[in-house]
mmCIF file of C-alpha atoms in Angstrom:
data_model
loop_
_atom_site.group_PDB
_atom_site.id
_atom_site.type_symbol
_atom_site.label_atom_id
_atom_site.label_comp_id
_atom_site.label_asym_id
_atom_site.label_seq_id
_atom_site.Cartn_x
_atom_site.Cartn_y
_atom_site.Cartn_z
ATOM 1 C CA UNK A 1 -19.761 11.265 4.311
ATOM 2 C CA UNK A 2 -21.216 8.065 2.903
ATOM 3 C CA UNK A 3 -18.778 8.010 -0.069
ATOM 4 C CA UNK A 4 -15.863 8.079 2.366
ATOM 5 C CA UNK A 5 -17.332 5.181 4.346
ATOM 6 C CA UNK A 6 -17.544 3.145 1.148
ATOM 7 C CA UNK A 7 -13.945 4.049 0.290
ATOM 8 C CA UNK A 8 -12.923 3.075 3.823
ATOM 9 C CA UNK A 9 -14.749 -0.247 3.489
ATOM 10 C CA UNK A 10 -13.080 -0.905 0.142
ATOM 11 C CA UNK A 11 -9.579 -0.276 1.482
ATOM 12 C CA UNK A 12 -10.230 -2.354 4.612
ATOM 13 C CA UNK A 13 -11.520 -5.323 2.619
ATOM 14 C CA UNK A 14 -8.696 -5.408 0.081
ATOM 15 C CA UNK A 15 -5.961 -4.836 2.667
ATOM 16 C CA UNK A 16 -7.223 -7.565 4.977
ATOM 17 C CA UNK A 17 -7.177 -10.016 2.085
ATOM 18 C CA UNK A 18 -3.716 -8.879 1.011
ATOM 19 C CA UNK A 19 -2.487 -9.522 4.546
ATOM 20 C CA UNK A 20 -3.689 -13.117 4.205
ATOM 21 C CA UNK A 21 -1.660 -13.463 1.005
ATOM 22 C CA UNK A 22 1.258 -11.814 2.784
ATOM 23 C CA UNK A 23 1.465 -14.964 4.903
ATOM 24 C CA UNK A 24 0.231 -17.512 2.361
ATOM 25 C CA UNK A 25 2.354 -16.638 -0.688
ATOM 26 C CA UNK A 26 5.771 -16.741 1.053
ATOM 27 C CA UNK A 27 4.807 -20.020 2.702
ATOM 28 C CA UNK A 28 3.673 -21.378 -0.659
ATOM 29 C CA UNK A 29 6.878 -20.353 -2.433
ATOM 30 C CA UNK A 30 9.295 -21.486 0.275
ATOM 31 C CA UNK A 31 7.659 -24.540 1.806
ATOM 32 C CA UNK A 32 5.707 -26.088 -1.080
ATOM 33 C CA UNK A 33 7.511 -24.923 -4.226
ATOM 34 C CA UNK A 34 10.902 -25.087 -2.448
ATOM 35 C CA UNK A 35 12.084 -21.837 -4.002
ATOM 36 C CA UNK A 36 15.746 -20.849 -3.764
ATOM 37 C CA UNK A 37 16.989 -17.523 -2.413
ATOM 38 C CA UNK A 38 17.424 -16.281 -5.975
ATOM 39 C CA UNK A 39 13.851 -17.219 -6.862
ATOM 40 C CA UNK A 40 12.553 -15.510 -3.718
ATOM 41 C CA UNK A 41 14.499 -12.359 -4.583
ATOM 42 C CA UNK A 42 13.139 -12.411 -8.135
ATOM 43 C CA UNK A 43 9.643 -12.932 -6.763
ATOM 44 C CA UNK A 44 9.957 -9.773 -4.673
ATOM 45 C CA UNK A 45 11.498 -7.865 -7.589
ATOM 46 C CA UNK A 46 8.707 -8.815 -9.994
ATOM 47 C CA UNK A 47 6.082 -7.793 -7.449
ATOM 48 C CA UNK A 48 7.627 -4.348 -7.064
ATOM 49 C CA UNK A 49 8.445 -3.810 -10.735
ATOM 50 C CA UNK A 50 5.048 -2.242 -11.596
ATOM 51 C CA UNK A 51 5.747 0.556 -9.096
ATOM 52 C CA UNK A 52 7.805 2.135 -11.888
ATOM 53 C CA UNK A 53 4.440 2.859 -13.537
ATOM 54 C CA UNK A 54 3.332 5.139 -10.678
ATOM 55 C CA UNK A 55 3.839 8.293 -12.743
ATOM 56 C CA UNK A 56 1.520 7.021 -15.463
ATOM 57 C CA UNK A 57 -1.010 5.723 -12.949
ATOM 58 C CA UNK A 58 -1.101 9.088 -11.208
ATOM 59 C CA UNK A 59 -1.658 10.941 -14.461
ATOM 60 C CA UNK A 60 -4.360 8.487 -15.561
ATOM 61 C CA UNK A 61 -6.159 8.816 -12.228
ATOM 62 C CA UNK A 62 -6.380 12.550 -12.839
ATOM 63 C CA UNK A 63 -7.753 12.121 -16.378
ATOM 64 C CA UNK A 64 -10.348 9.377 -16.085
ATOM 65 C CA UNK A 65 -13.070 8.153 -13.760
ATOM 66 C CA UNK A 66 -11.392 7.041 -10.527
ATOM 67 C CA UNK A 67 -14.311 4.839 -9.552
ATOM 68 C CA UNK A 68 -13.996 2.773 -12.717
ATOM 69 C CA UNK A 69 -10.233 2.479 -12.291
ATOM 70 C CA UNK A 70 -10.682 1.187 -8.735
ATOM 71 C CA UNK A 71 -13.284 -1.377 -9.750
ATOM 72 C CA UNK A 72 -11.240 -2.566 -12.742
ATOM 73 C CA UNK A 73 -8.048 -2.941 -10.689
ATOM 74 C CA UNK A 74 -9.910 -4.913 -7.996
ATOM 75 C CA UNK A 75 -11.439 -7.304 -10.535
ATOM 76 C CA UNK A 76 -8.077 -7.854 -12.266
ATOM 77 C CA UNK A 77 -6.399 -8.585 -8.925
ATOM 78 C CA UNK A 78 -9.154 -11.039 -7.928
ATOM 79 C CA UNK A 79 -8.846 -12.890 -11.238
ATOM 80 C CA UNK A 80 -5.070 -13.168 -10.978
ATOM 81 C CA UNK A 81 -5.216 -14.504 -7.423
ATOM 82 C CA UNK A 82 -7.863 -17.088 -8.309
ATOM 83 C CA UNK A 83 -5.387 -18.775 -10.654
ATOM 84 C CA UNK A 84 -3.129 -19.743 -7.712
ATOM 85 C CA UNK A 85 -5.461 -22.254 -5.998
ATOM 86 C CA UNK A 86 -6.675 -23.389 -9.438
ATOM 87 C CA UNK A 87 -3.102 -24.161 -10.488
ATOM 88 C CA UNK A 88 -2.352 -25.884 -7.201
ATOM 89 C CA UNK A 89 -5.521 -28.003 -7.441
ATOM 90 C CA UNK A 90 -4.535 -29.104 -10.953
ATOM 91 C CA UNK A 91 -0.974 -29.848 -9.830
ATOM 92 C CA UNK A 92 0.386 -27.289 -12.310
ATOM 93 C CA UNK A 93 1.415 -24.425 -10.012
ATOM 94 C CA UNK A 94 4.974 -23.199 -10.636
ATOM 95 C CA UNK A 95 7.176 -20.360 -9.456
ATOM 96 C CA UNK A 96 6.750 -18.862 -12.938
ATOM 97 C CA UNK A 97 3.004 -18.567 -12.387
ATOM 98 C CA UNK A 98 3.630 -16.824 -9.072
ATOM 99 C CA UNK A 99 5.866 -14.338 -10.907
ATOM 100 C CA UNK A 100 3.032 -13.555 -13.311
ATOM 101 C CA UNK A 101 0.437 -13.283 -10.543
ATOM 102 C CA UNK A 102 2.565 -10.946 -8.434
ATOM 103 C CA UNK A 103 3.337 -8.733 -11.433
ATOM 104 C CA UNK A 104 -0.377 -8.373 -12.213
ATOM 105 C CA UNK A 105 -1.127 -7.731 -8.530
ATOM 106 C CA UNK A 106 1.581 -5.077 -8.399
ATOM 107 C CA UNK A 107 0.210 -3.325 -11.471
ATOM 108 C CA UNK A 108 -3.342 -3.445 -10.102
ATOM 109 C CA UNK A 109 -2.131 -2.046 -6.778
ATOM 110 C CA UNK A 110 -0.380 0.885 -8.456
ATOM 111 C CA UNK A 111 -3.557 1.812 -10.351
ATOM 112 C CA UNK A 112 -5.745 1.246 -7.277
ATOM 113 C CA UNK A 113 -3.570 3.291 -4.919
ATOM 114 C CA UNK A 114 -3.214 6.232 -7.299
ATOM 115 C CA UNK A 115 -6.969 6.366 -7.892
ATOM 116 C CA UNK A 116 -7.836 5.917 -4.192
ATOM 117 C CA UNK A 117 -5.453 8.640 -3.005
ATOM 118 C CA UNK A 118 -6.695 11.008 -5.722
ATOM 119 C CA UNK A 119 -10.318 10.238 -4.812
ATOM 120 C CA UNK A 120 -9.945 10.978 -1.104
ATOM 121 C CA UNK A 121 -9.971 14.811 -1.328
ATOM 122 C CA UNK A 122 -13.120 14.554 -3.450
ATOM 123 C CA UNK A 123 -15.088 12.687 -0.779
ATOM 124 C CA UNK A 124 -13.943 14.625 2.308
ATOM 125 C CA UNK A 125 -13.538 18.397 2.815
ATOM 126 C CA UNK A 126 -9.948 19.752 2.962
ATOM 127 C CA UNK A 127 -10.123 20.516 6.688
ATOM 128 C CA UNK A 128 -10.843 16.832 7.420
ATOM 129 C CA UNK A 129 -8.055 15.290 5.337
ATOM 130 C CA UNK A 130 -5.838 14.681 8.373
ATOM 131 C CA UNK A 131 -8.708 12.940 10.176
ATOM 132 C CA UNK A 132 -9.608 10.927 7.075
ATOM 133 C CA UNK A 133 -6.003 9.843 6.578
ATOM 134 C CA UNK A 134 -5.840 8.817 10.224
ATOM 135 C CA UNK A 135 -9.037 6.767 9.923
ATOM 136 C CA UNK A 136 -7.747 5.112 6.757
ATOM 137 C CA UNK A 137 -4.478 4.325 8.492
ATOM 138 C CA UNK A 138 -6.275 2.884 11.515
ATOM 139 C CA UNK A 139 -8.553 0.756 9.343
ATOM 140 C CA UNK A 140 -5.567 -0.433 7.321
ATOM 141 C CA UNK A 141 -3.759 -1.425 10.498
ATOM 142 C CA UNK A 142 -6.730 -3.354 11.836
ATOM 143 C CA UNK A 143 -7.180 -5.054 8.467
ATOM 144 C CA UNK A 144 -3.497 -5.918 8.236
ATOM 145 C CA UNK A 145 -3.364 -7.335 11.751
ATOM 146 C CA UNK A 146 -6.597 -9.297 11.399
ATOM 147 C CA UNK A 147 -5.621 -10.511 7.937
ATOM 148 C CA UNK A 148 -2.208 -11.700 9.074
ATOM 149 C CA UNK A 149 -3.692 -13.661 11.962
ATOM 150 C CA UNK A 150 -6.432 -15.043 9.721
ATOM 151 C CA UNK A 151 -3.788 -15.971 7.164
ATOM 152 C CA UNK A 152 -1.826 -17.852 9.782
ATOM 153 C CA UNK A 153 -4.916 -19.804 10.813
ATOM 154 C CA UNK A 154 -5.966 -20.488 7.226
ATOM 155 C CA UNK A 155 -2.531 -21.673 6.125
ATOM 156 C CA UNK A 156 -2.525 -24.149 8.976
ATOM 157 C CA UNK A 157 -6.086 -25.291 8.298
ATOM 158 C CA UNK A 158 -6.400 -25.455 4.493
ATOM 159 C CA UNK A 159 -2.892 -24.815 3.175
ATOM 160 C CA UNK A 160 -1.339 -21.683 1.610
ATOM 161 C CA UNK A 161 -2.747 -22.113 -1.919
ATOM 162 C CA UNK A 162 -6.391 -22.285 -0.842
ATOM 163 C CA UNK A 163 -5.866 -19.438 1.610
ATOM 164 C CA UNK A 164 -5.210 -17.130 -1.348
ATOM 165 C CA UNK A 165 -8.902 -17.463 -2.270
ATOM 166 C CA UNK A 166 -9.702 -15.208 0.694
ATOM 167 C CA UNK A 167 -7.617 -12.457 -0.864
ATOM 168 C CA UNK A 168 -9.383 -12.908 -4.204
ATOM 169 C CA UNK A 169 -12.753 -12.624 -2.454
ATOM 170 C CA UNK A 170 -11.612 -9.502 -0.602
ATOM 171 C CA UNK A 171 -10.972 -7.705 -3.887
ATOM 172 C CA UNK A 172 -14.483 -8.557 -5.043
ATOM 173 C CA UNK A 173 -15.876 -7.083 -1.828
ATOM 174 C CA UNK A 174 -13.722 -4.000 -2.378
ATOM 175 C CA UNK A 175 -15.134 -3.602 -5.903
ATOM 176 C CA UNK A 176 -18.692 -3.755 -4.539
ATOM 177 C CA UNK A 177 -17.949 -0.958 -2.054
ATOM 178 C CA UNK A 178 -16.486 1.242 -4.791
ATOM 179 C CA UNK A 179 -19.465 0.482 -7.042
ATOM 180 C CA UNK A 180 -21.729 1.898 -4.327
ATOM 181 C CA UNK A 181 -19.986 5.279 -4.583
ATOM 182 C CA UNK A 182 -22.547 6.501 -7.099
ATOM 183 C CA UNK A 183 -21.489 10.119 -7.291
ATOM 184 C CA UNK A 184 -18.409 12.115 -6.412
ATOM 185 C CA UNK A 185 -19.087 15.412 -4.620
ATOM 186 C CA UNK A 186 -17.667 18.572 -6.075
ATOM 187 C CA UNK A 187 -16.772 19.662 -9.607
ATOM 188 C CA UNK A 188 -15.371 17.268 -12.227
ATOM 189 C CA UNK A 189 -11.680 16.531 -11.769
ATOM 190 C CA UNK A 190 -10.712 17.408 -15.325
ATOM 191 C CA UNK A 191 -12.379 19.463 -18.066
ATOM 192 C CA UNK A 192 -12.607 17.650 -21.415
ATOM 193 C CA UNK A 193 -10.014 19.954 -22.976
ATOM 194 C CA UNK A 194 -7.347 18.902 -20.481
ATOM 195 C CA UNK A 195 -7.804 15.254 -21.433
ATOM 196 C CA UNK A 196 -6.560 16.058 -24.914
ATOM 197 C CA UNK A 197 -3.161 16.943 -23.509
ATOM 198 C CA UNK A 198 -0.534 14.309 -24.110
ATOM 199 C CA UNK A 199 0.050 11.987 -21.171
ATOM 200 C CA UNK A 200 3.816 12.510 -21.385
ATOM 201 C CA UNK A 201 3.307 16.263 -21.174
ATOM 202 C CA UNK A 202 1.262 15.937 -18.002
ATOM 203 C CA UNK A 203 3.870 13.648 -16.446
ATOM 204 C CA UNK A 204 6.695 16.017 -17.350
ATOM 205 C CA UNK A 205 4.742 18.942 -15.858
ATOM 206 C CA UNK A 206 4.182 16.937 -12.689
ATOM 207 C CA UNK A 207 7.871 16.033 -12.351
ATOM 208 C CA UNK A 208 8.902 19.662 -12.882
ATOM 209 C CA UNK A 209 6.390 20.734 -10.264
ATOM 210 C CA UNK A 210 7.714 18.241 -7.725
ATOM 211 C CA UNK A 211 11.320 19.274 -8.374
ATOM 212 C CA UNK A 212 10.312 22.878 -7.792
ATOM 213 C CA UNK A 213 8.580 22.165 -4.459
ATOM 214 C CA UNK A 214 11.153 21.848 -1.643
ATOM 215 C CA UNK A 215 8.770 20.093 0.780
ATOM 216 C CA UNK A 216 7.463 17.449 -1.624
ATOM 217 C CA UNK A 217 10.888 17.000 -3.234
ATOM 218 C CA UNK A 218 12.531 16.373 0.133
ATOM 219 C CA UNK A 219 9.853 13.929 1.293
ATOM 220 C CA UNK A 220 10.080 11.956 -1.960
ATOM 221 C CA UNK A 221 13.894 11.793 -1.799
ATOM 222 C CA UNK A 222 13.749 10.540 1.793
ATOM 223 C CA UNK A 223 11.006 8.032 1.014
ATOM 224 C CA UNK A 224 12.907 6.691 -1.985
ATOM 225 C CA UNK A 225 16.093 6.178 0.022
ATOM 226 C CA UNK A 226 14.347 4.509 2.946
ATOM 227 C CA UNK A 227 12.125 2.489 0.634
ATOM 228 C CA UNK A 228 15.120 1.076 -1.214
ATOM 229 C CA UNK A 229 16.720 -0.148 2.001
ATOM 230 C CA UNK A 230 13.511 -1.647 3.349
ATOM 231 C CA UNK A 231 12.812 -3.329 0.014
ATOM 232 C CA UNK A 232 16.150 -5.138 0.228
ATOM 233 C CA UNK A 233 15.379 -6.245 3.784
ATOM 234 C CA UNK A 234 11.774 -7.242 3.078
ATOM 235 C CA UNK A 235 12.847 -9.395 0.139
ATOM 236 C CA UNK A 236 14.335 -11.988 2.455
ATOM 237 C CA UNK A 237 12.474 -11.290 5.705
ATOM 238 C CA UNK A 238 9.857 -14.044 5.408
ATOM 239 C CA UNK A 239 12.340 -16.409 3.743
ATOM 240 C CA UNK A 240 14.852 -15.956 6.589
ATOM 241 C CA UNK A 241 12.239 -16.545 9.278
ATOM 242 C CA UNK A 242 10.734 -19.574 7.568
ATOM 243 C CA UNK A 243 14.046 -21.274 6.794
ATOM 244 C CA UNK A 244 17.015 -20.160 8.900
ATOM 245 C CA UNK A 245 15.050 -19.391 12.081
ATOM 246 C CA UNK A 246 12.596 -22.256 11.575
ATOM 247 C CA UNK A 247 9.501 -20.126 12.179
ATOM 248 C CA UNK A 248 6.263 -21.861 11.162
ATOM 249 C CA UNK A 249 3.806 -20.134 8.810
ATOM 250 C CA UNK A 250 1.404 -19.823 11.730
ATOM 251 C CA UNK A 251 4.030 -18.119 13.895
ATOM 252 C CA UNK A 252 4.967 -15.837 10.986
ATOM 253 C CA UNK A 253 1.343 -14.741 10.687
ATOM 254 C CA UNK A 254 1.058 -14.168 14.443
ATOM 255 C CA UNK A 255 4.230 -12.023 14.452
ATOM 256 C CA UNK A 256 2.859 -9.912 11.616
ATOM 257 C CA UNK A 257 -0.572 -9.736 13.247
ATOM 258 C CA UNK A 258 0.762 -8.654 16.640
ATOM 259 C CA UNK A 259 2.933 -6.012 14.974
ATOM 260 C CA UNK A 260 -0.210 -4.652 13.335
ATOM 261 C CA UNK A 261 -1.262 -3.353 16.759
ATOM 262 C CA UNK A 262 1.641 -0.923 16.564
ATOM 263 C CA UNK A 263 0.460 0.252 13.173
ATOM 264 C CA UNK A 264 -3.063 0.774 14.534
ATOM 265 C CA UNK A 265 -1.761 2.819 17.463
ATOM 266 C CA UNK A 266 0.398 4.895 15.131
ATOM 267 C CA UNK A 267 -2.561 5.682 12.887
ATOM 268 C CA UNK A 268 -4.823 6.642 15.785
ATOM 269 C CA UNK A 269 -2.205 8.755 17.561
ATOM 270 C CA UNK A 270 -0.675 10.384 14.465
ATOM 271 C CA UNK A 271 -2.729 13.611 14.715
ATOM 272 C CA UNK A 272 -1.856 14.015 18.417
ATOM 273 C CA UNK A 273 1.809 13.262 17.838
ATOM 274 C CA UNK A 274 1.993 15.730 14.947
ATOM 275 C CA UNK A 275 0.175 18.370 17.022
ATOM 276 C CA UNK A 276 2.588 17.912 19.934
ATOM 277 C CA UNK A 277 5.982 17.630 18.203
ATOM 278 C CA UNK A 278 5.169 18.849 14.694
ATOM 279 C CA UNK A 279 4.654 17.152 11.333
ATOM 280 C CA UNK A 280 8.333 17.344 10.359
ATOM 281 C CA UNK A 281 9.707 15.701 13.530
ATOM 282 C CA UNK A 282 7.018 12.992 13.266
ATOM 283 C CA UNK A 283 8.158 12.134 9.744
ATOM 284 C CA UNK A 284 11.854 12.232 10.677
ATOM 285 C CA UNK A 285 11.283 9.989 13.695
ATOM 286 C CA UNK A 286 9.523 7.452 11.503
ATOM 287 C CA UNK A 287 12.514 7.430 9.159
ATOM 288 C CA UNK A 288 15.012 7.111 12.019
ATOM 289 C CA UNK A 289 13.271 4.284 13.865
ATOM 290 C CA UNK A 290 12.989 1.953 10.838
ATOM 291 C CA UNK A 291 16.669 0.950 10.516
ATOM 292 C CA UNK A 292 17.170 0.535 14.271
ATOM 293 C CA UNK A 293 14.126 -1.747 14.444
ATOM 294 C CA UNK A 294 15.961 -4.212 12.192
ATOM 295 C CA UNK A 295 18.815 -4.767 14.676
ATOM 296 C CA UNK A 296 17.106 -7.641 16.574
ATOM 297 C CA UNK A 297 16.873 -9.535 13.289
ATOM 298 C CA UNK A 298 20.684 -9.526 13.016
ATOM 299 C CA UNK A 299 20.989 -11.226 16.415
ATOM 300 C CA UNK A 300 17.915 -13.457 16.377
ATOM 301 C CA UNK A 301 18.010 -17.215 16.673
ATOM 302 C CA UNK A 302 15.399 -19.958 16.843
ATOM 303 C CA UNK A 303 12.944 -20.060 19.728
ATOM 304 C CA UNK A 304 9.891 -18.351 21.163
ATOM 305 C CA UNK A 305 11.902 -15.671 22.950
ATOM 306 C CA UNK A 306 13.372 -14.328 19.738
ATOM 307 C CA UNK A 307 9.986 -14.494 18.028
ATOM 308 C CA UNK A 308 8.582 -12.240 20.762
ATOM 309 C CA UNK A 309 11.543 -9.881 20.385
ATOM 310 C CA UNK A 310 11.062 -9.668 16.625
ATOM 311 C CA UNK A 311 7.343 -9.010 17.042
ATOM 312 C CA UNK A 312 8.087 -6.223 19.548
ATOM 313 C CA UNK A 313 10.664 -4.594 17.261
ATOM 314 C CA UNK A 314 8.300 -4.768 14.299
ATOM 315 C CA UNK A 315 5.521 -3.285 16.438
ATOM 316 C CA UNK A 316 7.659 -0.239 17.272
ATOM 317 C CA UNK A 317 8.706 0.141 13.644
ATOM 318 C CA UNK A 318 5.135 -0.013 12.337
ATOM 319 C CA UNK A 319 3.930 2.429 14.998
ATOM 320 C CA UNK A 320 6.293 5.155 13.831
ATOM 321 C CA UNK A 321 6.088 4.190 10.164
ATOM 322 C CA UNK A 322 2.300 4.582 10.201
ATOM 323 C CA UNK A 323 2.395 7.829 12.173
ATOM 324 C CA UNK A 324 5.019 9.120 9.763
ATOM 325 C CA UNK A 325 3.099 7.941 6.689
ATOM 326 C CA UNK A 326 -0.113 9.614 7.835
ATOM 327 C CA UNK A 327 1.768 12.876 8.353
ATOM 328 C CA UNK A 328 3.469 12.555 4.953
ATOM 329 C CA UNK A 329 0.153 12.171 3.132
ATOM 330 C CA UNK A 330 -1.401 15.097 4.966
ATOM 331 C CA UNK A 331 1.657 17.268 4.329
ATOM 332 C CA UNK A 332 1.701 16.387 0.635
ATOM 333 C CA UNK A 333 -1.998 17.086 0.251
ATOM 334 C CA UNK A 334 -1.650 20.328 2.186
ATOM 335 C CA UNK A 335 0.937 21.468 -0.313
ATOM 336 C CA UNK A 336 -1.245 20.249 -3.191
ATOM 337 C CA UNK A 337 -4.270 22.182 -1.937
ATOM 338 C CA UNK A 338 -2.251 25.409 -2.063
ATOM 339 C CA UNK A 339 -1.701 24.898 -5.772
ATOM 340 C CA UNK A 340 -5.178 23.547 -6.540
ATOM 341 C CA UNK A 341 -6.302 26.864 -7.988
ATOM 342 C CA UNK A 342 -3.034 27.514 -9.788
ATOM 343 C CA UNK A 343 -2.112 26.725 -13.368
ATOM 344 C CA UNK A 344 -0.468 23.531 -12.136
ATOM 345 C CA UNK A 345 -3.711 22.022 -10.884
ATOM 346 C CA UNK A 346 -3.889 19.407 -13.697
ATOM 347 C CA UNK A 347 -0.720 17.657 -12.486
ATOM 348 C CA UNK A 348 -2.239 16.807 -9.092
ATOM 349 C CA UNK A 349 -2.532 13.111 -9.890
ATOM 350 C CA UNK A 350 1.144 12.891 -10.812
ATOM 351 C CA UNK A 351 2.185 14.409 -7.510
ATOM 352 C CA UNK A 352 -0.106 12.044 -5.648
ATOM 353 C CA UNK A 353 1.427 9.036 -7.362
ATOM 354 C CA UNK A 354 4.890 10.207 -6.358
ATOM 355 C CA UNK A 355 4.012 10.715 -2.702
#
């Protein structure tokens, strides 16, 4: 499964770099650009705004070459990130530029994720999707943990702006891995005739399909509700730690890196957990743990003890979130496989983007 190994390498490279930026960009905005709470909130909003394009990205991933979409999104992301250290070096970096960079990154991520998820069933057989998802989750967790710790070290050594260069380089490495996927096993994703269908028609068909599928519809509704709450919390998480609790950028990176161990364990143990208690209970547990894991943040104060407590709570949250996410993807693809040979096959990419 050489194509899968290249896809795995691509995801690991880009996610490790993004974890570096996950430490560097908040530190840059808060500590060097002295952003206000409103500016931080707008920064998070702009970064998430492109997620509204997921329907279109999913449909496009089903129509056109996924390999080219992945390479193009990686190169666009690398170019956008490179402007941050360039602006800082010239003394021209502003919060407005960060807005633009994060919007472009968000759009590139939407395209990349839709294409990568759609590509996975083409590079691994259906019976190995659960294993492949678990390996991707484990690699993502390792990359996130290593990237967060590397980001903490880099921010302390060279400053947050220059640290972003590592993320830009990671996207270039990711593009090289995707470029090495020369062929995609199996039949073409779409016959030429289907590409003449209007994009809006495909999206509408996909939405109707999702509404008509109780399993996928329920998972999406739950994910949307939980995602909204976590998005509100995540908007101010780094800002609160860096300002109110007085956590240093290095400590912030270490907290995120340590918590990545929980994500790794969740990815590795997801198949066993699902086999023991079932896919549904695994997903529900992941949903239930997330809000309770935020309680220590409400009580936290300055000091090493609270930093350890926050890292432990985040570790537990990421363990169950990753186990739940792996089960969600496998469940969604299991449902999709059942309809692969049906008349609704062409809307697969739309369903993937929604999941």
